[in-house]
PDB file of C-alpha atoms in Angstrom:
ATOM      1  CA  MET A 111     184.685 201.801 202.230  1.00  0.00           C
ATOM      2  CA  THR A 112     181.225 203.870 201.886  1.00  0.00           C
ATOM      3  CA  GLU A 113     178.080 202.398 201.484  1.00  0.00           C
ATOM      4  CA  PRO A 114     177.680 202.047 197.764  1.00  0.00           C
ATOM      5  CA  GLY A 115     174.047 203.196 197.302  1.00  0.00           C
ATOM      6  CA  THR A 116     170.597 202.553 197.982  1.00  0.00           C
ATOM      7  CA  LEU A 117     167.326 201.944 195.631  1.00  0.00           C
ATOM      8  CA  ALA A 118     164.391 203.474 196.925  1.00  0.00           C
ATOM      9  CA  ARG A 119     160.673 204.189 195.853  1.00  0.00           C
ATOM     10  CA  GLY A 120     160.162 208.055 194.805  1.00  0.00           C
ATOM     11  CA  GLU A 121     157.320 210.073 194.041  1.00  0.00           C
ATOM     12  CA  HIS A 122     154.588 208.943 191.150  1.00  0.00           C
ATOM     13  CA  ASP A 123     155.853 205.659 191.542  1.00  0.00           C
ATOM     14  CA  THR A 124     159.573 206.275 190.303  1.00  0.00           C
ATOM     15  CA  LEU A 125     162.679 204.610 191.655  1.00  0.00           C
ATOM     16  CA  ARG A 126     165.329 206.518 193.159  1.00  0.00           C
ATOM     17  CA  ILE A 127     168.730 205.378 192.951  1.00  0.00           C
ATOM     18  CA  GLU A 128     171.077 207.398 195.403  1.00  0.00           C
ATOM     19  CA  ILE A 129     174.893 206.712 194.926  1.00  0.00           C
ATOM     20  CA  ASP A 130     177.642 209.005 196.590  1.00  0.00           C
ATOM     21  CA  GLY A 131     174.982 211.531 197.355  1.00  0.00           C
ATOM     22  CA  GLU A 132     173.626 211.669 193.565  1.00  0.00           C
ATOM     23  CA  SER A 133     170.250 210.934 192.772  1.00  0.00           C
ATOM     24  CA  TYR A 134     169.154 208.971 189.542  1.00  0.00           C
ATOM     25  CA  ARG A 135     165.935 207.550 188.770  1.00  0.00           C
ATOM     26  CA  LEU A 136     163.958 205.131 186.801  1.00  0.00           C
ATOM     27  CA  GLU A 137     160.443 206.069 185.478  1.00  0.00           C
ATOM     28  CA  PRO A 138     157.483 203.896 185.913  1.00  0.00           C
ATOM     29  CA  LYS A 139     157.147 202.985 182.411  1.00  0.00           C
ATOM     30  CA  GLU A 140     160.931 201.937 182.285  1.00  0.00           C
ATOM     31  CA  ILE A 141     160.529 199.817 185.310  1.00  0.00           C
ATOM     32  CA  LYS A 142     157.586 197.947 183.502  1.00  0.00           C
ATOM     33  CA  SER A 143     159.553 197.495 180.265  1.00  0.00           C
ATOM     34  CA  LEU A 144     162.504 196.261 182.579  1.00  0.00           C
ATOM     35  CA  LEU A 145     160.494 193.784 184.796  1.00  0.00           C
ATOM     36  CA  THR A 146     157.960 192.662 182.065  1.00  0.00           C
ATOM     37  CA  TYR A 147     160.196 192.290 178.628  1.00  0.00           C
ATOM     38  CA  GLY A 148     163.219 192.105 180.277  1.00  0.00           C
ATOM     39  CA  ARG A 149     164.697 195.116 178.127  1.00  0.00           C
ATOM     40  CA  ALA A 150     167.412 197.516 179.272  1.00  0.00           C
ATOM     41  CA  VAL A 151     166.223 200.610 180.186  1.00  0.00           C
ATOM     42  CA  PRO A 152     167.689 204.227 180.811  1.00  0.00           C
ATOM     43  CA  ILE A 153     168.845 205.538 184.027  1.00  0.00           C
ATOM     44  CA  THR A 154     167.889 209.362 184.060  1.00  0.00           C
ATOM     45  CA  ARG A 155     169.086 212.153 186.175  1.00  0.00           C
ATOM     46  CA  ILE A 156     167.163 215.518 186.403  1.00  0.00           C
ATOM     47  CA  LEU A 157     168.763 218.610 186.781  1.00  0.00           C
ATOM     48  CA  LYS A 158     166.900 221.798 187.750  1.00  0.00           C
ATOM     49  CA  ARG A 159     168.522 224.977 186.333  1.00  0.00           C
ATOM     50  CA  THR A 160     167.451 228.376 187.069  1.00  0.00           C
ATOM     51  CA  SER A 161     167.337 230.622 183.910  1.00  0.00           C
ATOM     52  CA  THR A 162     169.763 233.804 183.527  1.00  0.00           C
ATOM     53  CA  ASP A 163     166.790 235.985 182.307  1.00  0.00           C
ATOM     54  CA  GLY A 164     164.666 235.504 185.552  1.00  0.00           C
ATOM     55  CA  LYS A 165     161.773 233.361 183.833  1.00  0.00           C
ATOM     56  CA  GLY A 166     162.004 230.539 186.174  1.00  0.00           C
ATOM     57  CA  GLU A 167     163.458 226.990 186.612  1.00  0.00           C
ATOM     58  CA  ALA A 168     163.921 224.961 183.572  1.00  0.00           C
ATOM     59  CA  GLU A 169     164.398 220.851 184.134  1.00  0.00           C
ATOM     60  CA  GLU A 170     167.311 218.938 182.124  1.00  0.00           C
ATOM     61  CA  VAL A 171     167.038 215.365 181.875  1.00  0.00           C
ATOM     62  CA  SER A 172     170.167 213.394 181.224  1.00  0.00           C
ATOM     63  CA  ILE A 173     170.542 209.686 180.688  1.00  0.00           C
ATOM     64  CA  GLU A 174     173.432 208.682 183.255  1.00  0.00           C
ATOM     65  CA  GLY A 175     173.295 204.767 182.342  1.00  0.00           C
ATOM     66  CA  HIS A 176     171.264 201.951 182.181  1.00  0.00           C
ATOM     67  CA  ALA A 177     169.688 199.048 183.767  1.00  0.00           C
ATOM     68  CA  ALA A 178     169.344 195.691 182.960  1.00  0.00           C
ATOM     69  CA  ILE A 179     168.347 192.129 184.352  1.00  0.00           C
ATOM     70  CA  ASN A 180     171.314 189.908 184.555  1.00  0.00           C
ATOM     71  CA  ARG A 181     171.724 186.625 182.124  1.00  0.00           C
ATOM     72  CA  ALA A 182     170.541 184.345 185.032  1.00  0.00           C
ATOM     73  CA  GLY A 183     167.622 186.581 185.735  1.00  0.00           C
ATOM     74  CA  LYS A 184     167.993 186.850 189.296  1.00  0.00           C
ATOM     75  CA  ALA A 185     169.455 190.446 189.563  1.00  0.00           C
ATOM     76  CA  VAL A 186     169.300 193.719 188.229  1.00  0.00           C
ATOM     77  CA  ILE A 187     172.710 195.573 187.045  1.00  0.00           C
ATOM     78  CA  LEU A 188     172.670 199.236 187.350  1.00  0.00           C
ATOM     79  CA  TYR A 189     175.566 200.856 184.971  1.00  0.00           C
ATOM     80  CA  THR A 190     176.136 204.463 185.686  1.00  0.00           C
ATOM     81  CA  ARG A 191     178.876 206.941 185.564  1.00  0.00           C
ATOM     82  CA  ALA A 192     179.188 206.626 189.195  1.00  0.00           C
ATOM     83  CA  GLY A 193     179.925 202.853 188.790  1.00  0.00           C
ATOM     84  CA  HIS A 194     178.477 199.646 188.354  1.00  0.00           C
ATOM     85  CA  PHE A 195     176.042 198.154 191.104  1.00  0.00           C
ATOM     86  CA  ILE A 196     173.611 194.885 191.409  1.00  0.00           C
ATOM     87  CA  VAL A 197     170.447 194.528 193.557  1.00  0.00           C
ATOM     88  CA  PRO A 198     168.759 190.966 193.825  1.00  0.00           C
ATOM     89  CA  LEU A 199     165.578 190.887 191.428  1.00  0.00           C
ATOM     90  CA  VAL A 200     163.695 190.096 194.556  1.00  0.00           C
ATOM     91  CA  SER A 201     164.542 193.231 196.479  1.00  0.00           C
ATOM     92  CA  PHE A 202     164.069 195.354 193.455  1.00  0.00           C
ATOM     93  CA  HIS A 203     160.615 193.663 193.006  1.00  0.00           C
ATOM     94  CA  ARG A 204     159.774 194.462 196.436  1.00  0.00           C
ATOM     95  CA  VAL A 205     160.890 198.206 196.407  1.00  0.00           C
ATOM     96  CA  ALA A 206     159.116 198.609 193.093  1.00  0.00           C
ATOM     97  CA  ARG A 207     155.708 197.379 194.316  1.00  0.00           C
ATOM     98  CA  GLY A 208     156.123 199.253 197.529  1.00  0.00           C
ATOM     99  CA  GLU A 209     156.461 196.449 200.045  1.00  0.00           C
ATOM    100  CA  ALA A 210     159.846 197.480 200.987  1.00  0.00           C
ATOM    101  CA  VAL A 211     161.040 201.228 201.498  1.00  0.00           C
ATOM    102  CA  SER A 212     164.740 200.725 200.035  1.00  0.00           C
ATOM    103  CA  ALA A 213     167.230 198.153 199.134  1.00  0.00           C
ATOM    104  CA  PRO A 214     171.056 198.476 199.482  1.00  0.00           C
ATOM    105  CA  LEU A 215     173.122 198.492 195.846  1.00  0.00           C
ATOM    106  CA  PHE A 216     176.106 196.276 196.211  1.00  0.00           C
ATOM    107  CA  PRO A 217     179.204 196.834 193.881  1.00  0.00           C
ATOM    108  CA  LEU A 218     179.407 194.743 190.868  1.00  0.00           C
ATOM    109  CA  PHE A 219     183.181 194.950 191.050  1.00  0.00           C
ATOM    110  CA  PRO A 220     184.210 195.385 194.685  1.00  0.00           C
ATOM    111  CA  ASP A 221     187.824 195.682 194.338  1.00  0.00           C
ATOM    112  CA  CYS A 222     187.548 198.347 191.804  1.00  0.00           C
ATOM    113  CA  GLN A 223     185.213 201.007 193.649  1.00  0.00           C
ATOM    114  CA  ASP A 224     187.709 202.437 195.672  1.00  0.00           C
ATOM    115  CA  GLY A 225     190.096 203.153 192.979  1.00  0.00           C
ATOM    116  CA  PRO A 226     193.524 201.683 192.621  1.00  0.00           C
ATOM    117  CA  ALA A 227     195.269 200.312 195.620  1.00  0.00           C
TER     118      ALA A 227
END
């Protein structure tokens, strides 16, 4: 089994979510909404595309899932197309505040992550 993923601090106070070589992010305003008000927030992915007419690059933002605090209030659950993951709220806070460089993500349904047996 490969490592499920990592939560790390990115540029401009974003949080970067790395799962199976794919990179997603949580924006600062979304992090604040999640931690302060307990709202579910979108997990986005930015794709840079080079235009065919030679006018440069364009960024395309897509919503790839959402993040929410679990019912017990002790963890953040990340729901993405790549799978469902959980990170302890304490670890999420530490990374968001810059006290920790990164935190591991744990599969929410460990038996289902590798596919059928």
